[in-house]
mmCIF file of C-alpha atoms in Angstrom:
data_model
loop_
_atom_site.group_PDB
_atom_site.id
_atom_site.type_symbol
_atom_site.label_atom_id
_atom_site.label_comp_id
_atom_site.label_asym_id
_atom_site.label_seq_id
_atom_site.Cartn_x
_atom_site.Cartn_y
_atom_site.Cartn_z
ATOM 1 C CA MET A 194 15.238 -26.493 3.252
ATOM 2 C CA ARG A 195 14.874 -28.839 0.146
ATOM 3 C CA LEU A 196 11.452 -30.211 1.472
ATOM 4 C CA THR A 197 10.135 -26.724 1.783
ATOM 5 C CA ALA A 198 11.194 -25.640 -1.421
ATOM 6 C CA ALA A 199 9.511 -28.431 -3.155
ATOM 7 C CA CYS A 200 6.375 -27.646 -1.387
ATOM 8 C CA LEU A 201 6.389 -23.759 -2.252
ATOM 9 C CA LEU A 202 6.847 -25.253 -6.057
ATOM 10 C CA ALA A 203 3.241 -26.387 -5.764
ATOM 11 C CA ALA A 204 1.991 -23.212 -4.235
ATOM 12 C CA GLN A 205 2.828 -20.868 -7.357
ATOM 13 C CA LEU A 206 -0.411 -20.749 -8.505
ATOM 14 C CA VAL A 207 -2.008 -19.687 -5.169
ATOM 15 C CA PHE A 208 -2.531 -16.173 -4.569
ATOM 16 C CA LEU A 209 -2.442 -14.675 -1.349
ATOM 17 C CA PRO A 210 -4.573 -11.564 -1.054
ATOM 18 C CA VAL A 211 -2.818 -8.819 0.930
ATOM 19 C CA ARG A 212 -5.083 -6.197 3.523
ATOM 20 C CA CYS A 213 -3.381 -2.334 2.999
ATOM 21 C CA ASP A 214 -4.508 0.371 5.709
ATOM 22 C CA ALA A 215 -4.675 3.908 5.294
ATOM 23 C CA GLY A 216 -5.898 6.766 7.401
ATOM 24 C CA ASP A 217 -9.487 8.046 7.241
ATOM 25 C CA ASP A 218 -10.441 11.460 5.932
ATOM 26 C CA HIS A 219 -13.459 12.933 4.157
ATOM 27 C CA ALA A 220 -14.148 15.418 0.653
ATOM 28 C CA SER A 221 -16.735 17.633 -0.710
ATOM 29 C CA ARG A 222 -19.865 15.066 -1.828
ATOM 30 C CA PRO A 223 -20.743 14.704 -5.571
ATOM 31 C CA ALA A 224 -24.149 13.465 -6.702
ATOM 32 C CA PRO A 225 -23.809 9.795 -6.826
ATOM 33 C CA THR A 226 -23.233 8.527 -10.166
ATOM 34 C CA SER A 227 -23.957 4.573 -10.039
ATOM 35 C CA LYS A 228 -27.228 2.210 -9.449
ATOM 36 C CA VAL A 229 -27.154 -1.292 -8.362
ATOM 37 C CA ALA A 230 -28.695 -3.369 -11.299
ATOM 38 C CA THR A 231 -31.298 -5.983 -10.949
ATOM 39 C CA PRO A 232 -29.485 -9.183 -9.759
ATOM 40 C CA VAL A 233 -29.394 -11.856 -12.084
ATOM 41 C CA SER A 234 -31.365 -15.001 -10.802
ATOM 42 C CA THR A 235 -29.219 -17.583 -9.316
ATOM 43 C CA SER A 236 -29.501 -20.372 -6.958
ATOM 44 C CA ASP A 237 -25.760 -20.027 -6.177
ATOM 45 C CA PRO A 238 -25.777 -19.030 -2.589
ATOM 46 C CA VAL A 239 -22.377 -17.084 -2.470
ATOM 47 C CA LEU A 240 -23.776 -15.387 -5.735
ATOM 48 C CA LYS A 241 -26.554 -14.076 -3.748
ATOM 49 C CA ALA A 242 -24.756 -12.788 -0.834
ATOM 50 C CA MET A 243 -22.317 -10.376 -2.805
ATOM 51 C CA GLN A 244 -25.441 -9.159 -4.813
ATOM 52 C CA THR A 245 -27.413 -8.307 -1.463
ATOM 53 C CA GLU A 246 -24.429 -7.253 0.013
ATOM 54 C CA LEU A 247 -23.442 -4.906 -2.837
ATOM 55 C CA SER A 248 -27.096 -3.659 -2.811
ATOM 56 C CA ARG A 249 -26.543 -2.501 0.722
ATOM 57 C CA ALA A 250 -23.299 -1.127 0.670
ATOM 58 C CA ILE A 251 -23.938 1.055 -2.415
ATOM 59 C CA THR A 252 -27.285 2.318 -0.548
ATOM 60 C CA GLU A 253 -25.728 2.779 2.829
ATOM 61 C CA LEU A 254 -22.272 4.463 1.512
ATOM 62 C CA GLY A 255 -24.390 6.740 -1.093
ATOM 63 C CA THR A 256 -25.662 8.538 2.038
ATOM 64 C CA SER A 257 -22.114 9.540 2.863
ATOM 65 C CA ASP A 258 -19.952 12.793 2.539
ATOM 66 C CA GLN A 259 -17.935 10.990 -0.433
ATOM 67 C CA PRO A 260 -19.910 8.405 -1.691
ATOM 68 C CA PRO A 261 -18.381 5.581 -4.307
ATOM 69 C CA TYR A 262 -19.338 5.854 -7.875
ATOM 70 C CA TYR A 263 -17.864 2.489 -8.459
ATOM 71 C CA LEU A 264 -17.779 -0.921 -6.469
ATOM 72 C CA SER A 265 -17.174 -4.420 -7.616
ATOM 73 C CA TYR A 266 -16.792 -7.618 -5.399
ATOM 74 C CA THR A 267 -14.674 -10.386 -7.071
ATOM 75 C CA VAL A 268 -14.971 -13.662 -5.023
ATOM 76 C CA TYR A 269 -12.155 -16.356 -5.884
ATOM 77 C CA ASP A 270 -12.620 -20.237 -4.814
ATOM 78 C CA GLN A 271 -9.964 -22.265 -5.078
ATOM 79 C CA ASP A 272 -9.663 -26.326 -4.490
ATOM 80 C CA PHE A 273 -6.477 -27.520 -5.110
ATOM 81 C CA VAL A 274 -4.614 -30.951 -4.337
ATOM 82 C CA VAL A 275 -0.807 -31.168 -4.103
ATOM 83 C CA LEU A 276 1.546 -34.008 -4.772
ATOM 84 C CA ALA A 277 5.240 -33.762 -3.871
ATOM 85 C CA GLY A 278 7.595 -36.660 -3.876
ATOM 86 C CA ALA A 279 11.150 -37.056 -3.554
ATOM 87 C CA TYR A 280 13.269 -39.968 -4.173
ATOM 88 C CA GLY A 281 10.445 -42.453 -4.114
ATOM 89 C CA SER A 282 8.372 -41.168 -1.256
ATOM 90 C CA LEU A 283 5.864 -38.629 -0.668
ATOM 91 C CA LEU A 284 7.099 -35.210 0.756
ATOM 92 C CA ASP A 285 3.404 -33.895 0.523
ATOM 93 C CA ASP A 286 -0.144 -35.027 -0.035
ATOM 94 C CA ARG A 287 -2.808 -32.587 0.488
ATOM 95 C CA ALA A 288 -5.957 -31.094 -0.473
ATOM 96 C CA VAL A 289 -6.465 -27.689 0.191
ATOM 97 C CA GLU A 290 -9.832 -25.288 -0.102
ATOM 98 C CA ARG A 291 -9.939 -21.575 0.199
ATOM 99 C CA ARG A 292 -11.860 -18.324 -0.575
ATOM 100 C CA PHE A 293 -11.012 -15.244 -0.978
ATOM 101 C CA ALA A 294 -12.571 -11.543 -2.183
ATOM 102 C CA ASP A 295 -11.275 -8.668 -3.979
ATOM 103 C CA VAL A 296 -13.147 -5.138 -3.108
ATOM 104 C CA THR A 297 -12.620 -2.741 -5.396
ATOM 105 C CA MET A 298 -13.705 0.719 -5.070
ATOM 106 C CA ARG A 299 -13.582 4.391 -6.733
ATOM 107 C CA VAL A 300 -14.470 7.865 -5.295
ATOM 108 C CA GLY A 301 -14.567 11.072 -6.787
ATOM 109 C CA THR A 302 -15.384 10.979 -10.727
ATOM 110 C CA PRO A 303 -13.832 8.801 -13.562
ATOM 111 C CA GLU A 304 -12.298 11.907 -14.775
ATOM 112 C CA LEU A 305 -10.328 11.749 -11.150
ATOM 113 C CA ASP A 306 -10.571 9.343 -8.619
ATOM 114 C CA ASN A 307 -8.436 7.519 -5.691
ATOM 115 C CA THR A 308 -6.867 5.695 -7.772
ATOM 116 C CA HIS A 309 -5.194 8.474 -9.742
ATOM 117 C CA GLY A 310 -1.306 8.157 -10.386
ATOM 118 C CA GLN A 311 0.731 6.600 -7.232
ATOM 119 C CA SER A 312 -2.266 6.244 -5.342
ATOM 120 C CA ARG A 313 -3.917 3.112 -7.512
ATOM 121 C CA SER A 314 -3.035 0.660 -4.964
ATOM 122 C CA SER A 315 -6.014 2.511 -2.509
ATOM 123 C CA GLY A 316 -8.873 0.928 -4.755
ATOM 124 C CA VAL A 317 -8.582 -2.505 -3.711
ATOM 125 C CA THR A 318 -8.759 -4.219 -0.528
ATOM 126 C CA SER A 319 -8.654 -8.356 -0.142
ATOM 127 C CA GLY A 320 -9.159 -10.881 2.307
ATOM 128 C CA ASN A 321 -10.409 -14.184 3.243
ATOM 129 C CA LEU A 322 -13.713 -15.464 3.102
ATOM 130 C CA PRO A 323 -15.954 -18.411 4.993
ATOM 131 C CA LEU A 324 -16.122 -21.426 3.008
ATOM 132 C CA GLY A 325 -19.365 -23.122 2.478
ATOM 133 C CA ASN A 326 -22.693 -21.612 1.890
ATOM 134 C CA ASP A 327 -23.799 -19.585 4.712
ATOM 135 C CA GLN A 328 -24.683 -16.260 3.225
ATOM 136 C CA ASP A 329 -24.976 -14.340 6.693
ATOM 137 C CA ALA A 330 -21.364 -15.153 7.239
ATOM 138 C CA ILE A 331 -20.193 -14.167 3.539
ATOM 139 C CA ALA A 332 -21.817 -10.929 4.058
ATOM 140 C CA ARG A 333 -20.360 -10.415 7.478
ATOM 141 C CA VAL A 334 -17.171 -10.167 6.042
ATOM 142 C CA LEU A 335 -17.570 -8.439 2.754
ATOM 143 C CA TRP A 336 -19.207 -5.865 4.838
ATOM 144 C CA GLU A 337 -15.968 -5.337 6.956
ATOM 145 C CA LEU A 338 -13.774 -5.548 3.447
ATOM 146 C CA THR A 339 -16.173 -3.053 2.166
ATOM 147 C CA ASP A 340 -15.986 -0.469 5.086
ATOM 148 C CA HIS A 341 -12.051 -1.130 5.348
ATOM 149 C CA GLU A 342 -11.507 -0.156 1.665
ATOM 150 C CA TYR A 343 -14.108 2.950 1.703
ATOM 151 C CA LYS A 344 -11.679 4.278 4.741
ATOM 152 C CA ARG A 345 -8.638 3.777 2.841
ATOM 153 C CA ALA A 346 -10.591 5.151 -0.645
ATOM 154 C CA VAL A 347 -11.282 8.606 0.720
ATOM 155 C CA PRO A 348 -8.369 10.053 2.091
ATOM 156 C CA ALA A 349 -6.748 8.594 -1.001
ATOM 157 C CA LEU A 350 -8.863 10.900 -2.861
ATOM 158 C CA MET A 351 -8.007 13.564 -1.051
ATOM 159 C CA ASN A 352 -4.562 13.421 -1.535
ATOM 160 C CA VAL A 353 -5.083 12.785 -5.266
ATOM 161 C CA ARG A 354 -6.596 16.130 -5.423
ATOM 162 C CA THR A 355 -3.929 17.888 -3.312
ATOM 163 C CA ASP A 356 -1.163 16.727 -5.434
ATOM 164 C CA THR A 357 -3.041 17.626 -8.415
ATOM 165 C CA ALA A 358 -3.844 20.898 -7.476
ATOM 166 C CA VAL A 359 0.031 21.830 -6.586
ATOM 167 C CA ARG A 360 2.031 19.735 -9.422
ATOM 168 C CA ALA A 361 3.054 20.318 -12.852
ATOM 169 C CA GLU A 362 0.226 19.934 -15.182
ATOM 170 C CA GLU A 363 0.130 16.420 -16.246
ATOM 171 C CA GLU A 364 0.924 15.339 -20.202
ATOM 172 C CA ASP A 365 -1.779 12.771 -20.149
ATOM 173 C CA LYS A 366 -5.286 14.189 -19.083
ATOM 174 C CA SER A 367 -7.089 11.066 -19.611
ATOM 175 C CA PRO A 368 -9.980 10.265 -17.462
ATOM 176 C CA ASP A 369 -9.063 7.792 -14.662
ATOM 177 C CA PHE A 370 -11.814 4.715 -15.709
ATOM 178 C CA SER A 371 -13.357 4.428 -18.737
ATOM 179 C CA LYS A 372 -17.298 3.732 -19.422
ATOM 180 C CA GLU A 373 -17.920 0.178 -20.707
ATOM 181 C CA LYS A 374 -21.130 -1.795 -21.342
ATOM 182 C CA PRO A 375 -21.824 -4.069 -18.429
ATOM 183 C CA LYS A 376 -22.283 -7.893 -19.029
ATOM 184 C CA THR A 377 -23.733 -10.842 -18.248
ATOM 185 C CA HIS A 378 -21.982 -14.674 -18.428
ATOM 186 C CA ILE A 379 -22.350 -17.601 -16.169
ATOM 187 C CA GLY A 380 -19.572 -20.270 -17.107
ATOM 188 C CA GLU A 381 -20.272 -23.732 -16.811
ATOM 189 C CA ALA A 382 -17.504 -25.577 -15.072
ATOM 190 C CA GLY A 383 -16.423 -28.805 -16.847
ATOM 191 C CA THR A 384 -15.628 -31.727 -14.119
ATOM 192 C CA VAL A 385 -12.644 -34.266 -15.046
ATOM 193 C CA PRO A 386 -12.025 -36.774 -12.665
ATOM 194 C CA PHE A 387 -8.552 -36.707 -10.994
ATOM 195 C CA ASP A 388 -7.431 -40.233 -9.665
ATOM 196 C CA ARG A 389 -5.713 -39.172 -6.990
ATOM 197 C CA SER A 390 -4.564 -42.771 -5.584
ATOM 198 C CA ALA A 391 -3.079 -43.566 -9.027
ATOM 199 C CA TRP A 392 -1.137 -40.388 -9.432
ATOM 200 C CA GLU A 393 0.538 -40.727 -5.886
ATOM 201 C CA GLY A 394 1.825 -43.901 -7.339
ATOM 202 C CA GLU A 395 3.222 -42.232 -10.665
ATOM 203 C CA ILE A 396 4.648 -39.439 -8.073
ATOM 204 C CA LYS A 397 6.821 -41.733 -6.131
ATOM 205 C CA ARG A 398 7.850 -43.648 -9.516
ATOM 206 C CA LEU A 399 8.505 -40.656 -11.015
ATOM 207 C CA SER A 400 10.722 -39.365 -8.211
ATOM 208 C CA ALA A 401 12.618 -42.541 -7.496
ATOM 209 C CA ALA A 402 13.791 -42.698 -11.009
ATOM 210 C CA PHE A 403 16.610 -39.754 -9.974
ATOM 211 C CA ARG A 404 17.971 -42.647 -7.515
ATOM 212 C CA LYS A 405 19.434 -43.773 -10.533
ATOM 213 C CA TYR A 406 21.820 -40.890 -10.825
ATOM 214 C CA PRO A 407 24.336 -40.408 -7.715
ATOM 215 C CA GLY A 408 25.322 -37.011 -9.588
ATOM 216 C CA VAL A 409 21.584 -35.687 -8.625
ATOM 217 C CA TYR A 410 22.071 -34.238 -5.098
ATOM 218 C CA PHE A 411 18.362 -32.968 -5.092
ATOM 219 C CA ALA A 412 15.225 -33.865 -7.130
ATOM 220 C CA SER A 413 11.652 -33.359 -6.630
ATOM 221 C CA VAL A 414 8.230 -33.902 -8.803
ATOM 222 C CA VAL A 415 5.674 -31.605 -7.628
ATOM 223 C CA LEU A 416 2.226 -32.007 -9.093
ATOM 224 C CA GLN A 417 -0.731 -29.539 -8.552
ATOM 225 C CA VAL A 418 -4.227 -29.641 -9.538
ATOM 226 C CA THR A 419 -6.399 -26.300 -9.195
ATOM 227 C CA ASN A 420 -10.179 -26.048 -9.874
ATOM 228 C CA SER A 421 -11.143 -22.177 -9.700
ATOM 229 C CA ASN A 422 -14.091 -20.338 -9.503
ATOM 230 C CA SER A 423 -14.265 -16.512 -9.763
ATOM 231 C CA ARG A 424 -17.457 -14.721 -9.270
ATOM 232 C CA MET A 425 -17.505 -10.744 -9.877
ATOM 233 C CA ILE A 426 -20.568 -8.346 -9.860
ATOM 234 C CA SER A 427 -20.071 -4.572 -9.841
ATOM 235 C CA THR A 428 -22.737 -1.547 -9.594
ATOM 236 C CA GLU A 429 -22.411 -1.257 -13.018
ATOM 237 C CA GLY A 430 -24.462 -4.058 -13.725
ATOM 238 C CA THR A 431 -21.841 -7.009 -14.367
ATOM 239 C CA THR A 432 -22.465 -10.488 -13.313
ATOM 240 C CA LEU A 433 -19.599 -12.648 -14.543
ATOM 241 C CA VAL A 434 -19.072 -16.315 -13.195
ATOM 242 C CA SER A 435 -15.831 -17.456 -14.509
ATOM 243 C CA PRO A 436 -14.759 -21.439 -13.710
ATOM 244 C CA SER A 437 -11.045 -22.713 -14.656
ATOM 245 C CA ALA A 438 -8.769 -25.630 -14.129
ATOM 246 C CA SER A 439 -5.351 -26.092 -14.461
ATOM 247 C CA THR A 440 -3.000 -28.919 -13.744
ATOM 248 C CA ARG A 441 1.149 -28.292 -13.253
ATOM 249 C CA LEU A 442 3.805 -30.951 -12.847
ATOM 250 C CA VAL A 443 7.101 -29.376 -11.875
ATOM 251 C CA MET A 444 10.291 -31.862 -11.993
ATOM 252 C CA GLU A 445 13.335 -30.133 -10.398
ATOM 253 C CA ALA A 446 17.071 -31.963 -10.709
ATOM 254 C CA GLN A 447 20.318 -30.019 -9.191
ATOM 255 C CA THR A 448 23.767 -30.878 -8.944
ATOM 256 C CA ARG A 449 26.993 -28.729 -7.631
ATOM 257 C CA ALA A 450 30.229 -28.638 -9.819
ATOM 258 C CA ASP A 451 33.710 -29.526 -8.341
ATOM 259 C CA ASP A 452 34.341 -25.481 -7.645
ATOM 260 C CA GLY A 453 31.142 -25.239 -5.985
ATOM 261 C CA MET A 454 28.779 -23.911 -8.280
ATOM 262 C CA ASP A 455 25.175 -25.036 -7.859
ATOM 263 C CA LEU A 456 23.522 -26.525 -11.306
ATOM 264 C CA LEU A 457 20.034 -26.665 -11.666
ATOM 265 C CA ARG A 458 17.299 -28.261 -14.352
ATOM 266 C CA VAL A 459 13.418 -27.647 -14.105
ATOM 267 C CA GLU A 460 10.780 -29.220 -16.738
ATOM 268 C CA THR A 461 7.391 -27.613 -16.111
ATOM 269 C CA PHE A 462 4.270 -29.133 -17.920
ATOM 270 C CA GLN A 463 1.092 -27.854 -17.957
ATOM 271 C CA ALA A 464 -2.611 -28.774 -18.702
ATOM 272 C CA PRO A 465 -6.110 -27.908 -18.341
ATOM 273 C CA ASN A 466 -6.295 -31.481 -16.449
ATOM 274 C CA ALA A 467 -4.148 -34.192 -15.216
ATOM 275 C CA LYS A 468 -5.206 -36.492 -18.400
ATOM 276 C CA GLY A 469 -3.541 -33.532 -20.778
ATOM 277 C CA LEU A 470 -0.257 -34.276 -19.282
ATOM 278 C CA PRO A 471 2.549 -36.723 -20.912
ATOM 279 C CA ALA A 472 2.347 -40.010 -20.486
ATOM 280 C CA GLU A 473 4.607 -41.480 -17.490
ATOM 281 C CA ALA A 474 7.092 -43.265 -20.219
ATOM 282 C CA GLU A 475 7.620 -39.929 -21.611
ATOM 283 C CA LEU A 476 7.895 -37.967 -18.309
ATOM 284 C CA THR A 477 10.756 -40.583 -17.412
ATOM 285 C CA GLY A 478 12.625 -40.141 -20.790
ATOM 286 C CA THR A 479 12.429 -36.361 -19.329
ATOM 287 C CA ILE A 480 13.935 -37.324 -16.260
ATOM 288 C CA GLU A 481 16.968 -39.286 -18.215
ATOM 289 C CA LYS A 482 17.711 -36.242 -20.454
ATOM 290 C CA MET A 483 17.790 -33.721 -17.108
ATOM 291 C CA ALA A 484 20.118 -35.977 -15.416
ATOM 292 C CA ALA A 485 22.343 -36.494 -18.564
ATOM 293 C CA ASP A 486 22.262 -32.440 -19.250
ATOM 294 C CA LEU A 487 23.121 -31.946 -15.365
ATOM 295 C CA SER A 488 26.027 -34.661 -16.349
ATOM 296 C CA ALA A 489 27.487 -32.613 -18.831
ATOM 297 C CA LEU A 490 27.143 -29.218 -17.080
ATOM 298 C CA ARG A 491 29.182 -30.375 -14.466
ATOM 299 C CA GLN A 492 32.113 -31.021 -16.922
ATOM 300 C CA ALA A 493 31.647 -27.937 -18.728
ATOM 301 C CA PRO A 494 34.043 -25.355 -18.648
ATOM 302 C CA VAL A 495 32.872 -22.054 -16.487
ATOM 303 C CA ALA A 496 31.427 -19.321 -19.495
ATOM 304 C CA GLU A 497 33.394 -16.450 -19.373
ATOM 305 C CA PRO A 498 31.892 -13.037 -19.687
ATOM 306 C CA TYR A 499 30.535 -12.335 -23.065
ATOM 307 C CA ASP A 500 29.362 -8.941 -25.110
ATOM 308 C CA GLY A 501 27.919 -9.835 -28.467
ATOM 309 C CA PRO A 502 25.243 -11.485 -30.463
ATOM 310 C CA ALA A 503 23.074 -14.080 -28.975
ATOM 311 C CA LEU A 504 20.523 -16.686 -30.630
ATOM 312 C CA LEU A 505 17.257 -17.389 -28.018
ATOM 313 C CA SER A 506 15.200 -20.595 -28.680
ATOM 314 C CA GLY A 507 12.255 -22.112 -27.658
ATOM 315 C CA ARG A 508 10.667 -21.120 -24.257
ATOM 316 C CA ALA A 509 13.809 -18.679 -23.831
ATOM 317 C CA ALA A 510 12.920 -16.796 -26.614
ATOM 318 C CA ALA A 511 9.267 -16.469 -25.795
ATOM 319 C CA VAL A 512 9.997 -15.445 -22.148
ATOM 320 C CA PHE A 513 12.540 -12.879 -23.428
ATOM 321 C CA PHE A 514 9.682 -11.359 -26.204
ATOM 322 C CA HIS A 515 7.697 -11.361 -23.691
ATOM 323 C CA GLU A 516 9.749 -9.179 -20.820
ATOM 324 C CA VAL A 517 11.332 -6.906 -23.544
ATOM 325 C CA LEU A 518 8.538 -6.167 -25.637
ATOM 326 C CA GLY A 519 5.084 -7.493 -24.122
ATOM 327 C CA HIS A 520 4.752 -5.513 -20.934
ATOM 328 C CA ARG A 521 5.864 -2.233 -22.465
ATOM 329 C CA LEU A 522 2.667 -2.321 -24.922
ATOM 330 C CA GLU A 523 0.484 -2.359 -21.515
ATOM 331 C CA GLY A 524 -1.718 0.530 -21.884
ATOM 332 C CA HIS A 525 -1.681 1.331 -17.611
ATOM 333 C CA ARG A 526 2.343 1.877 -18.186
ATOM 334 C CA GLN A 527 2.100 4.697 -20.461
ATOM 335 C CA ARG A 528 0.799 6.697 -18.025
ATOM 336 C CA ASP A 529 3.194 5.683 -15.307
ATOM 337 C CA GLU A 530 5.943 8.433 -14.189
ATOM 338 C CA GLU A 531 8.218 5.879 -13.041
ATOM 339 C CA GLU A 532 7.895 3.623 -16.302
ATOM 340 C CA GLY A 533 10.444 3.604 -18.956
ATOM 341 C CA GLN A 534 7.378 4.593 -21.311
ATOM 342 C CA THR A 535 8.964 3.039 -24.267
ATOM 343 C CA PHE A 536 6.485 3.257 -26.672
ATOM 344 C CA THR A 537 4.243 6.211 -25.340
ATOM 345 C CA LYS A 538 5.011 8.370 -28.489
ATOM 346 C CA LYS A 539 5.667 5.689 -30.539
ATOM 347 C CA VAL A 540 2.133 4.873 -32.245
ATOM 348 C CA GLY A 541 2.382 4.934 -35.675
ATOM 349 C CA GLN A 542 5.874 4.551 -35.953
ATOM 350 C CA GLU A 543 7.939 1.529 -36.835
ATOM 351 C CA VAL A 544 9.193 -0.177 -33.541
ATOM 352 C CA LEU A 545 10.122 -3.895 -35.541
ATOM 353 C CA PRO A 546 11.126 -4.708 -39.004
ATOM 354 C CA LYS A 547 8.586 -4.735 -41.364
ATOM 355 C CA PHE A 548 8.330 -8.383 -41.550
ATOM 356 C CA LEU A 549 7.185 -8.702 -38.308
ATOM 357 C CA SER A 550 3.614 -8.248 -36.855
ATOM 358 C CA VAL A 551 2.522 -8.533 -32.964
ATOM 359 C CA VAL A 552 -0.707 -9.980 -31.771
ATOM 360 C CA ASP A 553 -2.521 -10.642 -28.390
ATOM 361 C CA ASP A 554 -5.254 -12.889 -28.963
ATOM 362 C CA PRO A 555 -6.473 -14.472 -25.468
ATOM 363 C CA THR A 556 -9.576 -16.007 -27.551
ATOM 364 C CA ILE A 557 -7.270 -18.607 -28.845
ATOM 365 C CA ARG A 558 -7.659 -21.593 -26.460
ATOM 366 C CA GLU A 559 -5.419 -24.066 -28.604
ATOM 367 C CA MET A 560 -2.231 -23.811 -30.808
ATOM 368 C CA ALA A 561 -0.751 -26.884 -32.561
ATOM 369 C CA GLY A 562 -2.216 -29.198 -30.215
ATOM 370 C CA VAL A 563 -1.389 -27.601 -27.244
ATOM 371 C CA LYS A 564 -3.742 -26.163 -25.127
ATOM 372 C CA LEU A 565 -3.251 -22.386 -24.102
ATOM 373 C CA ALA A 566 -2.715 -21.637 -20.263
ATOM 374 C CA GLY A 567 -3.654 -17.928 -21.067
ATOM 375 C CA ALA A 568 -6.643 -18.186 -22.697
ATOM 376 C CA TYR A 569 -9.841 -15.944 -20.953
ATOM 377 C CA ASP A 570 -13.319 -14.971 -22.002
ATOM 378 C CA PHE A 571 -13.949 -11.904 -19.991
ATOM 379 C CA ASP A 572 -11.014 -9.822 -18.296
ATOM 380 C CA ASN A 573 -10.660 -9.088 -14.218
ATOM 381 C CA GLU A 574 -12.520 -5.612 -14.923
ATOM 382 C CA GLY A 575 -15.396 -7.338 -16.681
ATOM 383 C CA THR A 576 -14.495 -6.664 -20.261
ATOM 384 C CA PRO A 577 -14.786 -9.051 -22.902
ATOM 385 C CA ALA A 578 -11.443 -10.240 -24.397
ATOM 386 C CA GLU A 579 -10.183 -8.973 -28.073
ATOM 387 C CA ARG A 580 -7.602 -9.873 -30.454
ATOM 388 C CA VAL A 581 -5.560 -7.006 -30.598
ATOM 389 C CA ALA A 582 -2.668 -6.195 -33.179
ATOM 390 C CA VAL A 583 -0.655 -4.349 -31.365
ATOM 391 C CA ILE A 584 2.141 -4.053 -34.163
ATOM 392 C CA LYS A 585 1.116 -4.286 -37.995
ATOM 393 C CA ASP A 586 4.037 -5.055 -40.478
ATOM 394 C CA GLY A 587 6.473 -3.438 -38.029
ATOM 395 C CA VAL A 588 4.447 -0.228 -36.945
ATOM 396 C CA LEU A 589 3.128 0.175 -33.879
ATOM 397 C CA LYS A 590 -0.746 0.392 -33.761
ATOM 398 C CA ASN A 591 -2.329 -0.244 -30.523
ATOM 399 C CA PHE A 592 -1.817 -1.059 -26.596
ATOM 400 C CA LEU A 593 -3.178 -3.761 -24.828
ATOM 401 C CA MET A 594 -5.713 -1.784 -22.686
ATOM 402 C CA SER A 595 -7.607 -1.995 -19.379
ATOM 403 C CA ARG A 596 -10.488 0.310 -17.899
ATOM 404 C CA MET A 597 -7.262 3.186 -17.477
ATOM 405 C CA PRO A 598 -7.760 5.263 -20.251
ATOM 406 C CA ILE A 599 -4.587 6.714 -22.089
ATOM 407 C CA LYS A 600 -4.414 9.399 -24.504
ATOM 408 C CA ASN A 601 -5.847 8.634 -27.718
ATOM 409 C CA PHE A 602 -7.254 5.453 -26.139
ATOM 410 C CA SER A 603 -10.360 5.772 -24.350
ATOM 411 C CA GLU A 604 -11.474 2.380 -23.816
ATOM 412 C CA SER A 605 -10.702 -1.025 -22.878
ATOM 413 C CA ASN A 606 -9.975 -4.025 -25.338
ATOM 414 C CA GLY A 607 -10.591 -6.649 -23.149
ATOM 415 C CA HIS A 608 -6.827 -6.920 -21.250
ATOM 416 C CA GLY A 609 -7.078 -5.749 -17.925
ATOM 417 C CA ARG A 610 -6.274 -8.637 -15.919
ATOM 418 C CA ASN A 611 -4.755 -8.870 -12.413
ATOM 419 C CA GLN A 612 -3.467 -11.059 -10.005
ATOM 420 C CA PRO A 613 -5.667 -11.272 -6.997
ATOM 421 C CA GLY A 614 -5.202 -8.829 -4.219
ATOM 422 C CA LEU A 615 -3.990 -6.101 -6.812
ATOM 423 C CA MET A 616 -5.636 -3.795 -9.071
#
């Protein structure tokens, strides 16, 4: 079980697309509202297959009773190396290559489509794509995913129209999809060599360092090096190719107190590539600190339940702020009836002390010498990333908007982000 847990840590960056099913139905047919833009000239066989299949799909579905007004393909390529070690030996040493796609479809009109309300998940179908450059094979699977998604989207639209007709009038009557300018961007991937053999030795040495501490009952060191590339095209004319890379090192150590309580210490380091990780000597020092912390925790008295002020620092403060405030400033949550909608009606009001302002800026790639993993040029809907001042001098000014409009905020500001396989 411990070996499995260590290997699962290495898979944290790997997204697994899920296919969902729905019944078939049809609805009245409006005039088609989308066109396939002229394909961007490219030598990329995967992008060529996507362009060809998108053109074919929108042409054939355009003659159906309920044609889609929007269709996009996003294909994710992901190559990663996983090295996992424990007590001086390797538990896992593998390289994996995978490719999967999201097919996003909207039927109806931008004012009311199949993604409305609780039917939002009907807008995307995901599945694995063939590896390599066989355009016919790639197109075949894209066709299957597109057909599957169409058979989900149409009955979902029927349900949306029925629910809208019989339910009480919604307070926010914003459209379901905003109009944005199509963008074209072909990113270039930077290649940084990864010395796999050298890192195998370092993972062994780092994991062996825990053997000096008999109080540490379990320990592992896991390295994952990931090179990704996402390609997105849409019937609006957007074409984006966005390569990215990341390296994550996770060191975990666990002990058990005399009363049976499990005590855990985890340290995580992330960088664009392995060269950006701390030196081995620094990592060894971190291991010594982890072991010392666990020894102190074993001797510490059990904390009693406490109701009162708390002081958070470092990453704990950042995560707390992100969870308590950040998610509640996401635009789509202001229309979700199952959300708390904490700030929906607070625009223009003071929500923090006047000495605090809050900005979300995905265009910043480095701060205080630290590479920022959350930076991006375009969001997952093809909209350019923007710096957004959500709170100014304590007053709520804006939300982090995707292409789902909300009252008084009709356009995206480049914060439509998703996990592959989800809207």
